[in-house]
Amino acid sequence: MLRDIAMPDTALSRVRLAIHWIRTNFKLPLRVEALAEIAAMSASAFHRQFKAATAMSPLQFQKRIRLLQARMLLIASAQSTAAVAYEVGYESQSQFTREYTRFFGQPPARDVRQIQRELRDGLA
């Protein structure tokens, strides 16, 4: 599998290009057809190969990248939940909060307070 990722014209290496695009442009709306073009595949073949490589769909992958980035921003900055939601590409704060809670197990503000408390206690 590693060899296939490194080889220049394998399906996995082309999926890698799409993964790089998602990581670089996670704030932008995602179109699977555009990613399939980047990977030089049909949309259905791309979707199948992407899921085989990542165990998730391109949209799920983008959502995970957005949520992880949002968590880092919430912990490291004094920005509001709404500001962070929009900064990582969400159009709705309520949708962001629902997805954040589903992914991390608690709402953003509570999650950040808990992490900051754990960091403070761990450094004391």
mmCIF file of C-alpha atoms in Angstrom:
data_model
loop_
_atom_site.group_PDB
_atom_site.id
_atom_site.type_symbol
_atom_site.label_atom_id
_atom_site.label_comp_id
_atom_site.label_asym_id
_atom_site.label_seq_id
_atom_site.Cartn_x
_atom_site.Cartn_y
_atom_site.Cartn_z
ATOM 1 C CA MET A 1 0.000 0.000 0.000
ATOM 2 C CA LEU A 2 2.826 2.441 0.836
ATOM 3 C CA ARG A 3 4.454 1.650 -2.494
ATOM 4 C CA ASP A 4 1.180 2.378 -4.296
ATOM 5 C CA ILE A 5 0.893 5.751 -2.568
ATOM 6 C CA ALA A 6 4.446 6.679 -3.564
ATOM 7 C CA MET A 7 4.252 5.447 -7.163
ATOM 8 C CA PRO A 8 3.333 8.330 -9.467
ATOM 9 C CA ASP A 9 0.392 6.925 -11.407
ATOM 10 C CA THR A 10 -1.462 4.544 -9.132
ATOM 11 C CA ALA A 11 -5.013 5.077 -7.921
ATOM 12 C CA LEU A 12 -3.744 5.652 -4.377
ATOM 13 C CA SER A 13 -1.216 8.252 -5.450
ATOM 14 C CA ARG A 14 -3.982 10.097 -7.304
ATOM 15 C CA VAL A 15 -6.242 9.880 -4.245
ATOM 16 C CA ARG A 16 -3.327 11.362 -2.273
ATOM 17 C CA LEU A 17 -3.524 14.448 -4.502
ATOM 18 C CA ALA A 18 -7.191 14.849 -3.617
ATOM 19 C CA ILE A 19 -6.459 14.369 0.088
ATOM 20 C CA HIS A 20 -3.833 17.090 -0.132
ATOM 21 C CA TRP A 21 -6.360 19.370 -1.841
ATOM 22 C CA ILE A 22 -8.917 18.755 0.927
ATOM 23 C CA ARG A 23 -6.369 19.435 3.670
ATOM 24 C CA THR A 24 -5.256 22.639 1.989
ATOM 25 C CA ASN A 25 -8.759 23.856 1.083
ATOM 26 C CA PHE A 26 -10.899 22.374 3.868
ATOM 27 C CA LYS A 27 -12.784 25.661 4.290
ATOM 28 C CA LEU A 28 -14.161 25.554 0.752
ATOM 29 C CA PRO A 29 -17.288 23.698 -0.343
ATOM 30 C CA LEU A 30 -16.402 20.211 -1.534
ATOM 31 C CA ARG A 31 -17.441 18.806 -4.893
ATOM 32 C CA VAL A 32 -16.618 15.139 -5.380
ATOM 33 C CA GLU A 33 -16.628 15.657 -9.147
ATOM 34 C CA ALA A 34 -13.849 18.252 -8.836
ATOM 35 C CA LEU A 35 -11.821 15.925 -6.606
ATOM 36 C CA ALA A 36 -12.334 13.107 -9.103
ATOM 37 C CA GLU A 37 -10.924 15.414 -11.789
ATOM 38 C CA ILE A 38 -7.870 16.131 -9.632
ATOM 39 C CA ALA A 39 -7.412 12.379 -9.252
ATOM 40 C CA ALA A 40 -8.097 11.775 -12.957
ATOM 41 C CA MET A 41 -10.885 9.279 -12.201
ATOM 42 C CA SER A 42 -14.592 9.007 -12.660
ATOM 43 C CA ALA A 43 -16.591 10.199 -9.646
ATOM 44 C CA SER A 44 -17.672 6.672 -8.722
ATOM 45 C CA ALA A 45 -14.164 5.198 -9.060
ATOM 46 C CA PHE A 46 -12.727 8.097 -7.071
ATOM 47 C CA HIS A 47 -15.283 7.688 -4.295
ATOM 48 C CA ARG A 48 -14.557 3.952 -4.085
ATOM 49 C CA GLN A 49 -10.761 4.460 -4.051
ATOM 50 C CA PHE A 50 -10.970 7.311 -1.549
ATOM 51 C CA LYS A 51 -13.063 5.242 0.827
ATOM 52 C CA ALA A 52 -10.688 2.288 0.454
ATOM 53 C CA ALA A 53 -7.719 4.528 1.331
ATOM 54 C CA THR A 54 -9.264 6.492 4.205
ATOM 55 C CA ALA A 55 -12.192 4.363 5.444
ATOM 56 C CA MET A 56 -14.457 7.391 4.990
ATOM 57 C CA SER A 57 -16.086 9.412 2.252
ATOM 58 C CA PRO A 58 -14.496 12.650 1.013
ATOM 59 C CA LEU A 59 -17.184 14.664 2.839
ATOM 60 C CA GLN A 60 -16.571 12.786 6.093
ATOM 61 C CA PHE A 61 -12.831 13.367 5.681
ATOM 62 C CA GLN A 62 -13.361 17.090 5.128
ATOM 63 C CA LYS A 63 -15.668 17.272 8.152
ATOM 64 C CA ARG A 64 -13.040 15.590 10.325
ATOM 65 C CA ILE A 65 -10.338 18.015 9.131
ATOM 66 C CA ARG A 66 -12.643 20.977 9.817
ATOM 67 C CA LEU A 67 -13.554 19.765 13.300
ATOM 68 C CA LEU A 68 -9.960 19.023 14.292
ATOM 69 C CA GLN A 69 -8.860 22.460 13.040
ATOM 70 C CA ALA A 70 -11.759 24.096 14.888
ATOM 71 C CA ARG A 71 -10.796 22.360 18.125
ATOM 72 C CA MET A 72 -7.217 23.608 17.800
ATOM 73 C CA LEU A 73 -8.438 27.166 17.156
ATOM 74 C CA LEU A 74 -10.856 27.080 20.076
ATOM 75 C CA ILE A 75 -8.138 25.901 22.446
ATOM 76 C CA ALA A 76 -5.395 28.211 21.182
ATOM 77 C CA SER A 77 -7.341 31.424 20.606
ATOM 78 C CA ALA A 78 -9.947 33.536 22.302
ATOM 79 C CA GLN A 79 -12.311 33.338 19.324
ATOM 80 C CA SER A 80 -15.963 32.569 19.828
ATOM 81 C CA THR A 81 -17.492 29.308 18.708
ATOM 82 C CA ALA A 82 -19.347 31.135 15.948
ATOM 83 C CA ALA A 83 -16.184 32.813 14.648
ATOM 84 C CA VAL A 84 -14.315 29.498 14.594
ATOM 85 C CA ALA A 85 -17.226 27.714 12.913
ATOM 86 C CA TYR A 86 -17.206 30.208 10.055
ATOM 87 C CA GLU A 87 -13.412 30.264 9.888
ATOM 88 C CA VAL A 88 -13.225 26.520 9.239
ATOM 89 C CA GLY A 89 -15.936 26.608 6.601
ATOM 90 C CA TYR A 90 -19.248 26.017 8.341
ATOM 91 C CA GLU A 91 -22.133 28.204 7.240
ATOM 92 C CA SER A 92 -24.192 27.537 10.358
ATOM 93 C CA GLN A 93 -23.046 27.693 13.966
ATOM 94 C CA SER A 94 -25.791 25.280 15.035
ATOM 95 C CA GLN A 95 -24.698 22.704 12.455
ATOM 96 C CA PHE A 96 -21.097 23.132 13.611
ATOM 97 C CA THR A 97 -22.085 22.663 17.262
ATOM 98 C CA ARG A 98 -24.120 19.534 16.457
ATOM 99 C CA GLU A 99 -21.286 17.967 14.459
ATOM 100 C CA TYR A 100 -18.645 18.987 17.023
ATOM 101 C CA THR A 101 -20.699 17.456 19.836
ATOM 102 C CA ARG A 102 -21.249 14.258 17.870
ATOM 103 C CA PHE A 103 -17.539 13.956 17.047
ATOM 104 C CA PHE A 104 -15.965 14.992 20.368
ATOM 105 C CA GLY A 105 -18.741 13.915 22.744
ATOM 106 C CA GLN A 106 -19.563 17.337 24.182
ATOM 107 C CA PRO A 107 -20.326 20.882 22.998
ATOM 108 C CA PRO A 108 -17.382 23.069 21.969
ATOM 109 C CA ALA A 109 -17.302 25.382 25.009
ATOM 110 C CA ARG A 110 -17.442 22.507 27.501
ATOM 111 C CA ASP A 111 -14.865 20.501 25.559
ATOM 112 C CA VAL A 112 -12.439 23.431 25.443
ATOM 113 C CA ARG A 113 -12.873 24.182 29.165
ATOM 114 C CA GLN A 114 -12.171 20.541 29.985
ATOM 115 C CA ILE A 115 -9.061 20.421 27.796
ATOM 116 C CA GLN A 116 -7.742 23.698 29.215
ATOM 117 C CA ARG A 117 -8.371 22.436 32.770
ATOM 118 C CA GLU A 118 -6.550 19.172 31.982
ATOM 119 C CA LEU A 119 -3.650 21.093 30.484
ATOM 120 C CA ARG A 120 -3.489 23.404 33.523
ATOM 121 C CA ASP A 121 -3.689 20.484 35.978
ATOM 122 C CA GLY A 122 -1.091 18.543 34.016
ATOM 123 C CA LEU A 123 1.348 21.453 34.159
ATOM 124 C CA ALA A 124 0.828 22.115 37.874
#
